[in-house]
Amino acid sequence: MTQPGQIRVVDSYELSPTQEGMVFHDLLGEATGVDLEQIVCTVVGAFDETALIAAFGEVASRHAILRTRFCHDNGGRPAQEVVETVEIPVERLDLTDVDSSERSQRFDTALRVDRARGIDLGHAPAMRLLIVNWSSNEHRVVWTFHHALLDGRSFPLVLREVFGFADAAATGRVLDLPVPRPYREYIEFLRGLDLDSAETYWRSYLAGFTAPTSLVIDRPATDDGLSTAVQGVSERRLSLETTTALREFAASLDVTLNTLLQTAWAILLQRYSQETDVVFGATRACRRSAFPDAHEMIGLFINTLPLRVRVEPNRRLDELLKEVRALQVGLREHEHTPLVKVQGWSDVPRGRPLFETILVYDDRTLDTTLRTLDPEGSRLSFAYHGQTNYPLTLIAYGEDEMLVRLENDRRRVDDAPASRMLDHLVTLLSGMPEHAEHKVHELPLLPEKERKALESAAAVPTFVSDRCLHERFEEQARLAPGRVAVVCDAESLTYVSSTGGRTGWRRGCGRSGSGRTSSLGCGPSGRSSWSSESWGSSRLAERTCLSTRPIPGNESTSCSPILTWASW
């Protein structure tokens, strides 16, 4: 018999492999906020706080996974225990008296503090609520929970029940729902997996891959960037026209939008790393291949597995897309294989990750998926905030106007390069329909603005060829001897100090051995250079390069106008 205040455990079983990984990261305590999920429900108009809190409790009583805590069994193995009843912690924040210009900032700070607190997985429930009074007519409910409980497919299932119970209570109705299948059934399904055949598949699949694909932009943010939040986020929304073109293009090749996205990401990683054999993590829902009606169950089913793509620059795009689609389908039979097992079967040395970027794709955002709760979109809206333990996480939603979101761990990748990388991805993706039969290396990478800026920066000035450079230089020295002629960091020389007259110029040409095909200049590691006598500073001389050639017919005395002027 259970005594008052005593917690009664009603079931216990092992963790799924994905749960194990998440709980392991949580126990390490090295990555604050990782695998902590936050869903913000904005309610405009009438708000019954008591009914909503009771509805969350009702849903928790229906689903064992929402009453689960994590521990170790008698043999020291990780286990999850389902307790009979739970009380969901509720906190409150009143922002009604805060100036509207500061309200969003205060709320964002509250979200960061909430994430940084983490969740004690040893106590059920591994979730809590924060009720925010935003204004007299608006409230926000922050539902915070650990990812080890639920995956993205479960979020709308839970919230539909919550708001269903809340609305039923408000109208005096009784919501009659079928008894849900417990998460234990998925654990039992995993016990029957044939890992021997999975090992054969994955060893062959990853043979010869020995190191994670280079990030290249791996550079941490400054201390200022890390003081606000560990995670940075960049988002781009593709136009309806672009998304429609991508959807039609995918259909013409019998592939999916997800295939286009995965292929574009593989090409981008190849362009950045210059490695033709790239691997990144692809998150899979893993419900279709489990058992009937798994899509209606609440719990954690997802698995993130390596997708290996050989990106040969001279290969046609349409061929590569079809190959990536075949890879997707081929993985399905083994998509429940624990990632830790796959890692161990690979040639990547122990202690190094198999991949450092992951890609997550869904057809719709959470807000769009739950639109049926509020068809007019005037009363309810939903926003999801998550954080993985990977340096880069690409999330895409295949809506009418595709949304792509790149999350970067600022301890590894700063915001600016991550944002630029997302721009490159969007350019690659958008250019696919017009380059189906083109080679992969012909796909555009740079957005128009960046391309023009680089072209402008790389442009080489043209000179009228009526006189040589030294003649123009000496003329300028006569006209404005005190004007600055050369600048290098904090050092500068005026025209009068930088020219030793024609004889100084001639000496520089003569010592460098200028002839029909010679170059005048200076640079690192002992290249011929003008003396400090000509330029007045050896430091300046080390950083300036001048290429010249003799004028035909007058090779012994004259040099042509400058061809290249650059800095090392």
Coordinates of C-alpha atoms in Angstrom, one line a residue:
M1 CA 0.0 0.0 0.0
T2 CA 1.3 3.4 -1.0
Q3 CA 1.7 5.8 2.0
P4 CA 0.8 9.5 1.7
G5 CA 3.5 11.4 -0.1
Q6 CA 5.1 8.2 -1.3
I7 CA 5.7 7.8 -5.1
R8 CA 4.3 4.6 -6.6
V9 CA 6.2 3.2 -9.6
V10 CA 3.8 1.4 -11.9
D11 CA 6.2 0.3 -14.7
S12 CA 9.9 0.1 -15.5
Y13 CA 11.9 -0.8 -18.6
E14 CA 15.1 0.1 -20.5
L15 CA 15.7 3.2 -22.5
S16 CA 15.6 3.4 -26.2
P17 CA 19.1 4.0 -27.7
T18 CA 18.2 7.6 -28.6
Q19 CA 16.9 8.2 -25.0
E20 CA 20.2 6.8 -23.7
G21 CA 22.2 9.2 -25.7
M22 CA 20.2 12.2 -24.5
V23 CA 20.2 11.2 -20.9
F24 CA 24.0 10.6 -21.1
H25 CA 24.6 14.1 -22.4
D26 CA 22.4 15.4 -19.6
L27 CA 24.3 13.5 -16.9
L28 CA 27.6 14.9 -18.3
G29 CA 26.4 18.4 -17.7
E30 CA 28.7 19.7 -20.3
A31 CA 26.1 21.3 -22.6
T32 CA 23.6 23.4 -20.7
G33 CA 20.2 23.5 -22.5
V34 CA 20.9 20.7 -24.9
D35 CA 17.9 18.5 -25.6
L36 CA 15.7 20.8 -23.6
E37 CA 12.5 21.6 -25.5
Q38 CA 10.4 24.8 -25.2
I39 CA 7.1 25.3 -26.9
V40 CA 5.5 28.7 -26.5
C41 CA 1.7 28.8 -26.8
T42 CA 0.4 32.3 -27.3
V43 CA -3.3 32.8 -26.4
V44 CA -5.1 35.9 -27.4
G45 CA -8.4 36.7 -25.8
A46 CA -10.1 34.6 -23.1
F47 CA -7.7 32.6 -21.0
D48 CA -8.6 30.1 -18.4
E49 CA -5.4 29.3 -16.6
T50 CA -6.9 26.8 -14.2
A51 CA -8.5 24.8 -17.0
L52 CA -5.3 24.7 -19.1
I53 CA -3.2 23.5 -16.2
A54 CA -5.7 20.8 -15.4
A55 CA -5.7 19.8 -19.1
F56 CA -2.0 19.3 -19.0
G57 CA -2.4 17.1 -15.9
E58 CA -5.2 15.1 -17.6
V59 CA -3.0 14.4 -20.6
A60 CA -0.1 13.3 -18.3
S61 CA -2.4 10.9 -16.6
R62 CA -3.3 9.3 -20.0
H63 CA 0.3 8.9 -21.3
A64 CA 2.9 6.9 -19.3
I65 CA 5.9 8.7 -21.0
L66 CA 4.7 12.0 -19.5
R67 CA 5.0 10.4 -16.0
T68 CA 8.4 9.0 -16.6
R69 CA 11.6 9.5 -14.6
F70 CA 15.1 8.2 -15.5
C71 CA 17.4 6.2 -13.1
H72 CA 19.5 3.0 -13.0
D73 CA 18.2 -0.4 -12.3
N74 CA 19.7 -2.9 -9.8
G75 CA 22.4 -3.9 -12.4
G76 CA 23.5 -0.2 -12.9
R77 CA 21.9 0.0 -16.3
P78 CA 19.9 3.1 -17.4
A79 CA 16.1 2.6 -16.9
Q80 CA 12.9 4.6 -17.1
E81 CA 10.3 4.3 -14.4
V82 CA 6.6 5.3 -14.8
V83 CA 5.0 6.7 -11.7
E84 CA 1.4 6.6 -10.9
T85 CA 0.6 10.3 -10.6
V86 CA 2.5 13.6 -11.2
E87 CA 1.9 17.2 -10.4
I88 CA 3.3 19.5 -13.1
P89 CA 5.3 22.4 -11.7
V90 CA 3.8 25.8 -12.7
E91 CA 5.6 29.2 -12.5
R92 CA 4.3 32.6 -13.4
L93 CA 5.7 35.8 -14.9
D94 CA 3.8 39.1 -15.1
L95 CA 4.9 41.5 -17.9
T96 CA 1.8 43.6 -18.1
D97 CA 3.5 46.6 -16.4
V98 CA 6.7 46.3 -18.4
D99 CA 7.1 48.8 -21.3
S100 CA 6.2 47.3 -24.6
S101 CA 9.7 48.0 -26.0
E102 CA 11.3 45.9 -23.2
R103 CA 8.7 43.1 -23.0
S104 CA 10.1 40.9 -25.7
Q105 CA 13.6 41.3 -24.3
R106 CA 12.4 40.3 -20.8
F107 CA 10.6 37.3 -22.2
D108 CA 13.6 36.2 -24.2
T109 CA 15.7 36.4 -21.1
A110 CA 13.2 34.4 -19.2
L111 CA 13.4 31.7 -21.9
R112 CA 17.2 31.6 -21.7
V113 CA 17.1 31.4 -17.9
D114 CA 14.5 28.6 -18.1
R115 CA 16.7 26.6 -20.5
A116 CA 19.8 27.1 -18.4
R117 CA 18.1 25.6 -15.4
G118 CA 17.8 22.3 -17.1
I119 CA 15.5 19.6 -15.8
D120 CA 16.1 16.9 -13.1
L121 CA 15.5 13.7 -15.0
G122 CA 15.5 11.7 -11.8
H123 CA 12.1 13.2 -10.9
A124 CA 8.8 13.0 -12.7
P125 CA 7.4 14.8 -14.6
A126 CA 10.4 15.9 -16.6
M127 CA 8.5 19.0 -17.6
R128 CA 7.1 22.3 -16.3
L129 CA 4.9 25.2 -17.2
L130 CA 5.6 29.0 -17.2
I131 CA 2.4 31.2 -17.4
V132 CA 3.2 34.6 -18.7
N133 CA 0.8 37.5 -18.4
W134 CA 1.8 39.4 -21.5
S135 CA -1.0 42.0 -21.6
S136 CA -4.6 42.4 -20.6
N137 CA -5.6 40.5 -23.7
E138 CA -2.7 38.1 -24.3
H139 CA -1.0 35.3 -22.4
R140 CA 1.9 33.0 -23.2
V141 CA 2.3 29.5 -21.9
V142 CA 5.9 28.1 -22.0
W143 CA 5.8 24.3 -21.9
T144 CA 9.4 23.1 -21.1
F145 CA 10.3 19.4 -21.2
H146 CA 13.2 17.1 -21.9
H147 CA 13.6 15.7 -25.4
A148 CA 14.0 12.2 -24.0
L149 CA 10.2 12.2 -23.5
L150 CA 8.9 13.3 -26.9
D151 CA 9.9 13.9 -30.5
G152 CA 8.5 16.4 -32.9
R153 CA 5.8 14.1 -34.1
S154 CA 4.5 13.9 -30.6
F155 CA 4.3 17.7 -29.9
P156 CA 1.0 18.3 -31.8
L157 CA -0.5 15.1 -30.5
V158 CA 0.0 16.2 -26.9
L159 CA -1.1 19.8 -27.6
R160 CA -4.3 18.8 -29.4
E161 CA -5.3 16.8 -26.3
V162 CA -4.4 19.6 -24.0
F163 CA -6.5 22.2 -25.7
G164 CA -9.2 19.6 -26.4
F165 CA -9.5 19.0 -22.6
A166 CA -9.3 22.7 -21.8
D167 CA -12.1 23.6 -24.4
A168 CA -14.2 20.8 -23.1
A169 CA -14.0 22.0 -19.6
A170 CA -14.8 25.6 -20.7
T171 CA -18.0 24.4 -22.4
G172 CA -19.1 21.8 -19.9
R173 CA -18.4 18.8 -22.3
V174 CA -16.6 15.5 -21.6
L175 CA -13.8 14.7 -24.0
D176 CA -13.9 11.0 -24.7
L177 CA -10.6 9.7 -26.2
P178 CA -9.5 6.1 -26.9
V179 CA -7.0 4.5 -24.5
P180 CA -3.5 5.3 -25.9
R181 CA -0.8 2.8 -26.7
P182 CA 2.0 3.0 -24.1
Y183 CA 5.6 3.9 -25.0
R184 CA 6.6 0.5 -23.6
E185 CA 5.4 -1.1 -26.9
Y186 CA 8.1 0.7 -28.8
I187 CA 10.8 -0.5 -26.4
E188 CA 9.6 -4.0 -26.9
F189 CA 9.7 -3.6 -30.6
L190 CA 13.4 -2.5 -30.4
R191 CA 14.2 -5.6 -28.5
G192 CA 13.4 -7.7 -31.5
L193 CA 15.8 -5.9 -33.9
D194 CA 18.2 -7.9 -35.9
L195 CA 21.5 -6.1 -35.1
D196 CA 23.6 -8.7 -36.9
S197 CA 22.2 -7.8 -40.3
A198 CA 22.3 -4.1 -39.3
E199 CA 26.0 -4.4 -38.5
T200 CA 26.7 -6.0 -41.9
Y201 CA 24.8 -3.1 -43.6
W202 CA 26.5 -0.3 -41.7
R203 CA 30.0 -1.6 -41.9
S204 CA 29.7 -1.8 -45.7
Y205 CA 27.9 1.6 -45.9
L206 CA 30.7 3.4 -44.0
A207 CA 33.7 1.4 -45.1
G208 CA 36.7 3.8 -45.8
F209 CA 35.2 6.8 -44.1
T210 CA 37.7 7.7 -41.4
A211 CA 37.1 11.3 -40.2
P212 CA 34.1 13.6 -39.9
T213 CA 33.6 16.1 -42.7
S214 CA 35.4 19.3 -42.0
L215 CA 33.4 22.2 -40.9
V216 CA 35.9 24.8 -42.2
I217 CA 33.9 27.7 -40.6
D218 CA 34.7 26.2 -37.2
R219 CA 35.5 29.3 -35.2
P220 CA 33.9 30.1 -31.8
A221 CA 32.1 33.4 -31.1
T222 CA 33.6 36.1 -29.0
D223 CA 32.9 36.2 -25.3
D224 CA 30.3 38.9 -25.9
G225 CA 28.4 36.5 -28.3
L226 CA 28.6 33.6 -25.7
S227 CA 27.3 35.8 -22.9
T228 CA 23.8 36.1 -24.3
A229 CA 23.1 32.5 -25.4
V230 CA 25.1 29.4 -26.5
Q231 CA 22.9 29.0 -29.6
G232 CA 22.7 31.2 -32.6
V233 CA 19.9 31.0 -35.1
S234 CA 19.5 32.1 -38.7
E235 CA 16.3 31.7 -40.8
R236 CA 15.4 32.2 -44.4
R237 CA 11.9 31.9 -45.9
L238 CA 11.8 30.9 -49.6
S239 CA 9.2 32.6 -51.8
L240 CA 6.1 30.8 -53.0
E241 CA 7.4 30.8 -56.5
T242 CA 10.8 29.3 -55.6
T243 CA 9.2 26.6 -53.3
T244 CA 6.7 25.7 -56.1
A245 CA 9.5 25.4 -58.6
L246 CA 11.4 23.1 -56.2
R247 CA 8.3 21.0 -55.5
E248 CA 7.6 20.5 -59.2
F249 CA 11.3 19.8 -59.9
A250 CA 11.4 17.1 -57.2
A251 CA 8.2 15.5 -58.6
S252 CA 9.6 15.4 -62.1
L253 CA 12.5 13.3 -60.8
D254 CA 10.4 11.2 -58.5
V255 CA 12.2 12.5 -55.4
T256 CA 11.1 14.6 -52.4
L257 CA 11.8 18.1 -51.1
N258 CA 13.8 16.4 -48.4
T259 CA 16.0 14.8 -51.1
L260 CA 16.6 18.2 -52.6
L261 CA 17.5 19.6 -49.3
Q262 CA 19.8 16.8 -48.3
T263 CA 21.6 16.9 -51.7
A264 CA 22.0 20.7 -51.5
W265 CA 23.5 20.3 -48.0
A266 CA 25.9 17.6 -49.2
I267 CA 27.0 19.8 -52.1
L268 CA 27.5 22.7 -49.7
L269 CA 29.6 20.6 -47.4
Q270 CA 31.7 19.5 -50.4
R271 CA 32.2 23.0 -51.6
Y272 CA 33.3 24.1 -48.1
S273 CA 35.5 21.2 -47.2
Q274 CA 36.7 20.3 -50.7
E275 CA 36.0 16.6 -49.7
T276 CA 34.1 14.6 -52.2
D277 CA 33.0 12.0 -49.6
V278 CA 30.8 13.8 -47.1
V279 CA 28.7 12.5 -44.2
F280 CA 26.1 14.4 -42.1
G281 CA 23.4 13.2 -39.7
A282 CA 19.9 12.9 -41.1
T283 CA 17.1 12.7 -38.5
R284 CA 14.5 10.1 -39.3
A285 CA 11.0 9.8 -37.8
C286 CA 11.2 6.0 -37.6
R287 CA 7.4 5.5 -37.2
R288 CA 6.5 4.1 -40.6
S289 CA 8.9 1.2 -40.2
A290 CA 8.0 0.4 -36.6
F291 CA 4.5 -1.0 -36.4
P292 CA 0.9 -0.1 -37.3
D293 CA -0.5 3.1 -35.8
A294 CA 2.9 4.2 -34.5
H295 CA 2.2 7.6 -35.9
E296 CA -0.5 8.1 -33.3
M297 CA 1.8 7.2 -30.3
I298 CA 3.3 9.7 -27.9
G299 CA 7.0 9.3 -27.2
L300 CA 10.5 9.4 -28.7
F301 CA 10.9 7.5 -31.9
I302 CA 13.4 9.6 -33.9
N303 CA 16.9 8.5 -34.7
T304 CA 19.7 10.4 -36.3
L305 CA 21.9 8.4 -38.6
P306 CA 24.8 9.1 -41.0
L307 CA 23.9 9.9 -44.6
R308 CA 27.0 9.4 -46.8
V309 CA 27.0 11.2 -50.1
R310 CA 29.8 11.0 -52.7
V311 CA 29.7 14.4 -54.3
E312 CA 31.7 14.3 -57.6
P313 CA 31.8 17.8 -59.0
N314 CA 31.6 16.6 -62.6
R315 CA 28.5 14.5 -62.0
R316 CA 25.1 15.6 -63.2
L317 CA 22.8 17.0 -60.6
D318 CA 19.7 14.9 -61.5
E319 CA 21.8 11.7 -61.2
L320 CA 23.1 12.7 -57.8
L321 CA 19.5 13.5 -56.6
K322 CA 18.3 10.1 -57.6
E323 CA 21.2 8.4 -55.8
V324 CA 20.5 10.4 -52.6
R325 CA 16.8 9.3 -52.8
A326 CA 17.9 5.7 -53.2
L327 CA 20.1 6.1 -50.1
Q328 CA 17.2 7.4 -48.1
V329 CA 15.0 4.4 -49.0
G330 CA 17.8 1.9 -48.5
L331 CA 18.4 3.2 -44.9
R332 CA 14.8 2.5 -43.9
E333 CA 15.3 -1.2 -43.0
H334 CA 18.0 -0.3 -40.6
E335 CA 16.9 3.1 -39.3
H336 CA 16.3 1.9 -35.8
T337 CA 19.9 0.9 -35.3
P338 CA 21.4 2.7 -32.3
L339 CA 23.8 5.5 -33.4
V340 CA 26.3 4.4 -30.9
K341 CA 26.5 1.0 -32.6
V342 CA 26.8 2.5 -36.0
Q343 CA 29.7 4.7 -34.7
G344 CA 31.5 1.7 -33.4
W345 CA 31.1 -0.2 -36.7
S346 CA 32.7 2.7 -38.6
D347 CA 36.4 3.4 -39.3
V348 CA 36.2 6.8 -37.5
P349 CA 38.5 6.6 -34.5
R350 CA 37.0 6.2 -31.0
G351 CA 36.4 9.6 -29.4
R352 CA 35.7 11.4 -32.7
P353 CA 32.2 12.1 -33.9
L354 CA 30.9 10.4 -37.0
F355 CA 29.4 13.8 -38.2
E356 CA 29.2 17.3 -36.9
T357 CA 26.2 18.6 -38.7
I358 CA 22.7 17.2 -38.8
L359 CA 19.6 17.9 -41.0
V360 CA 16.0 17.7 -39.7
Y361 CA 13.1 18.0 -42.2
D362 CA 9.4 18.2 -41.6
D363 CA 6.5 19.0 -43.9
R364 CA 5.1 21.7 -41.6
T365 CA 6.0 23.9 -38.7
L366 CA 4.3 23.2 -35.4
D367 CA 2.1 26.3 -35.8
T368 CA 0.9 25.2 -39.2
T369 CA 0.2 21.7 -38.0
L370 CA -1.9 22.9 -35.1
R371 CA -3.8 25.4 -37.2
T372 CA -6.9 23.2 -36.9
L373 CA -7.2 24.3 -33.3
D374 CA -7.7 27.8 -34.4
P375 CA -8.6 27.9 -38.2
E376 CA -8.7 31.7 -38.3
G377 CA -5.3 32.0 -36.7
S378 CA -6.4 34.8 -34.5
R379 CA -6.5 33.2 -31.0
L380 CA -3.7 30.6 -30.8
S381 CA -0.1 30.4 -32.2
F382 CA 2.8 28.1 -31.4
A383 CA 6.6 28.5 -31.5
Y384 CA 9.2 25.8 -30.9
H385 CA 12.6 26.3 -29.4
G386 CA 15.2 23.5 -29.2
Q387 CA 18.9 22.9 -29.0
T388 CA 21.0 20.0 -30.1
N389 CA 24.6 19.1 -29.2
Y390 CA 25.9 19.5 -32.7
P391 CA 27.9 22.5 -34.0
L392 CA 25.4 23.0 -36.9
T393 CA 21.7 21.9 -37.0
L394 CA 19.8 22.5 -40.2
I395 CA 16.0 22.4 -39.9
A396 CA 13.7 22.8 -42.8
Y397 CA 9.9 22.8 -43.2
G398 CA 8.4 22.1 -46.6
E399 CA 5.5 24.5 -46.4
D400 CA 4.1 26.5 -49.3
E401 CA 6.9 28.9 -48.6
M402 CA 9.8 26.7 -47.4
L403 CA 11.4 27.7 -44.1
V404 CA 15.0 26.9 -43.5
R405 CA 16.7 27.4 -40.2
L406 CA 20.3 27.0 -39.2
E407 CA 21.2 26.7 -35.6
N408 CA 24.8 27.1 -34.6
D409 CA 26.6 26.3 -31.4
R410 CA 28.5 29.5 -30.7
R411 CA 31.2 27.6 -28.9
R412 CA 32.1 26.1 -32.3
V413 CA 30.7 28.4 -35.0
D414 CA 30.0 32.1 -34.8
D415 CA 26.8 33.7 -36.1
A416 CA 28.1 35.5 -39.2
P417 CA 29.7 32.5 -41.0
A418 CA 26.7 30.4 -40.1
S419 CA 24.3 33.0 -41.6
R420 CA 26.5 33.2 -44.7
M421 CA 26.5 29.5 -45.0
L422 CA 22.7 29.5 -44.9
D423 CA 22.6 32.0 -47.7
H424 CA 24.8 29.7 -49.8
L425 CA 22.5 26.8 -49.1
V426 CA 19.5 28.8 -50.2
T427 CA 21.3 29.8 -53.4
L428 CA 22.3 26.2 -54.2
L429 CA 18.8 24.9 -53.5
S430 CA 17.0 27.7 -55.5
G431 CA 19.3 27.0 -58.5
M432 CA 18.5 23.3 -58.7
P433 CA 15.4 23.4 -61.0
E434 CA 17.4 25.3 -63.7
H435 CA 20.5 23.1 -63.5
A436 CA 19.0 19.6 -63.5
E437 CA 21.3 18.3 -66.3
H438 CA 24.2 20.4 -65.3
K439 CA 27.3 19.2 -63.5
V440 CA 27.3 19.7 -59.7
H441 CA 30.1 22.2 -59.8
E442 CA 28.1 24.4 -62.1
L443 CA 25.4 25.1 -59.5
P444 CA 25.5 28.7 -58.2
L445 CA 26.7 29.2 -54.7
L446 CA 27.0 32.9 -54.0
P447 CA 23.9 35.1 -53.6
E448 CA 23.8 38.0 -56.0
K449 CA 24.8 40.6 -53.4
E450 CA 27.8 38.6 -52.2
R451 CA 28.9 37.8 -55.8
K452 CA 28.9 41.4 -56.8
A453 CA 30.8 42.5 -53.7
L454 CA 33.5 39.9 -54.4
E455 CA 33.7 40.8 -58.1
S456 CA 34.1 44.5 -57.1
A457 CA 36.8 43.7 -54.5
A458 CA 38.6 41.5 -57.0
A459 CA 38.5 43.9 -59.9
V460 CA 41.9 45.0 -61.2
P461 CA 42.3 48.7 -62.0
T462 CA 43.0 49.4 -65.7
F463 CA 45.6 52.0 -66.7
V464 CA 46.1 54.0 -69.8
S465 CA 49.2 52.7 -71.5
D466 CA 50.6 56.0 -72.7
R467 CA 53.2 56.1 -69.9
C468 CA 54.9 53.7 -67.5
L469 CA 54.0 53.5 -63.9
H470 CA 57.3 55.1 -62.7
E471 CA 56.6 58.1 -65.0
R472 CA 53.1 58.6 -63.5
F473 CA 54.4 58.1 -60.0
E474 CA 57.1 60.7 -60.4
E475 CA 54.7 63.1 -62.0
Q476 CA 52.4 62.8 -59.0
A477 CA 55.4 63.3 -56.7
R478 CA 56.1 66.6 -58.4
L479 CA 52.4 67.7 -58.2
A480 CA 51.7 66.7 -54.6
P481 CA 54.9 65.7 -52.9
G482 CA 53.3 65.8 -49.4
R483 CA 50.4 63.5 -50.2
V484 CA 50.4 60.0 -48.7
A485 CA 51.4 57.5 -51.4
V486 CA 51.7 54.2 -49.6
V487 CA 49.9 52.9 -46.4
C488 CA 50.6 49.7 -44.5
D489 CA 48.8 49.2 -41.2
A490 CA 49.9 52.2 -39.1
E491 CA 52.9 53.2 -41.4
S492 CA 52.7 55.5 -44.4
L493 CA 55.0 57.3 -46.8
T494 CA 54.4 60.4 -48.8
Y495 CA 55.3 60.7 -52.5
V496 CA 58.4 62.6 -51.7
S497 CA 59.6 60.1 -49.1
S498 CA 58.7 57.0 -51.2
T499 CA 60.5 58.0 -54.4
G500 CA 64.2 58.4 -54.8
G501 CA 63.7 59.9 -58.2
R502 CA 64.1 58.1 -61.5
T503 CA 67.5 56.8 -60.4
G504 CA 65.9 55.1 -57.4
W505 CA 63.3 53.5 -59.6
R506 CA 66.0 52.4 -62.1
R507 CA 68.1 50.9 -59.4
G508 CA 65.2 48.8 -58.2
C509 CA 64.6 47.6 -61.8
G510 CA 68.2 46.9 -62.4
R511 CA 68.8 44.9 -59.2
S512 CA 65.8 42.7 -59.8
G513 CA 67.1 41.8 -63.2
S514 CA 64.1 43.0 -65.1
G515 CA 63.9 41.8 -68.6
R516 CA 61.4 40.7 -71.2
T517 CA 59.4 38.5 -68.9
S518 CA 60.5 39.5 -65.4
S519 CA 58.5 40.6 -62.4
L520 CA 59.3 43.5 -60.2
G521 CA 58.1 43.1 -56.7
C522 CA 58.5 41.9 -53.2
G523 CA 56.9 39.3 -51.1
P524 CA 57.7 36.6 -48.5
S525 CA 60.5 34.1 -48.6
G526 CA 63.2 36.0 -50.4
R527 CA 61.5 37.1 -53.6
S528 CA 63.2 40.0 -55.5
S529 CA 62.1 43.2 -53.9
W530 CA 62.7 46.9 -54.0
S531 CA 65.1 48.1 -51.3
S532 CA 64.2 50.1 -48.3
E533 CA 66.2 52.9 -50.0
S534 CA 63.4 53.1 -52.6
W535 CA 60.4 52.6 -50.3
G536 CA 61.9 53.7 -46.9
S537 CA 60.5 50.7 -45.1
S538 CA 61.3 47.0 -45.3
R539 CA 58.0 46.2 -43.7
L540 CA 56.2 48.0 -46.6
A541 CA 58.5 46.2 -49.0
E542 CA 57.5 42.8 -47.7
R543 CA 53.8 43.4 -48.4
T544 CA 53.7 45.0 -51.9
C545 CA 53.8 43.2 -55.2
L546 CA 54.4 44.8 -58.7
S547 CA 54.4 42.9 -61.9
T548 CA 55.8 44.6 -65.0
R549 CA 56.9 43.7 -68.5
P550 CA 59.1 45.7 -71.0
I551 CA 57.5 47.6 -73.8
P552 CA 58.1 45.8 -77.1
G553 CA 60.9 47.5 -79.0
N554 CA 62.3 49.3 -76.0
E555 CA 63.1 46.5 -73.5
S556 CA 66.2 48.0 -72.1
T557 CA 64.9 51.3 -70.8
S558 CA 61.2 51.1 -70.2
C559 CA 58.5 49.2 -68.3
S560 CA 54.9 48.7 -69.2
P561 CA 52.0 49.9 -67.0
I562 CA 51.3 47.9 -64.0
L563 CA 49.6 44.5 -64.5
T564 CA 49.0 43.4 -60.9
W565 CA 49.0 45.3 -57.7
A566 CA 48.3 43.3 -54.6
S567 CA 49.0 42.6 -51.0
W568 CA 50.3 39.3 -49.6

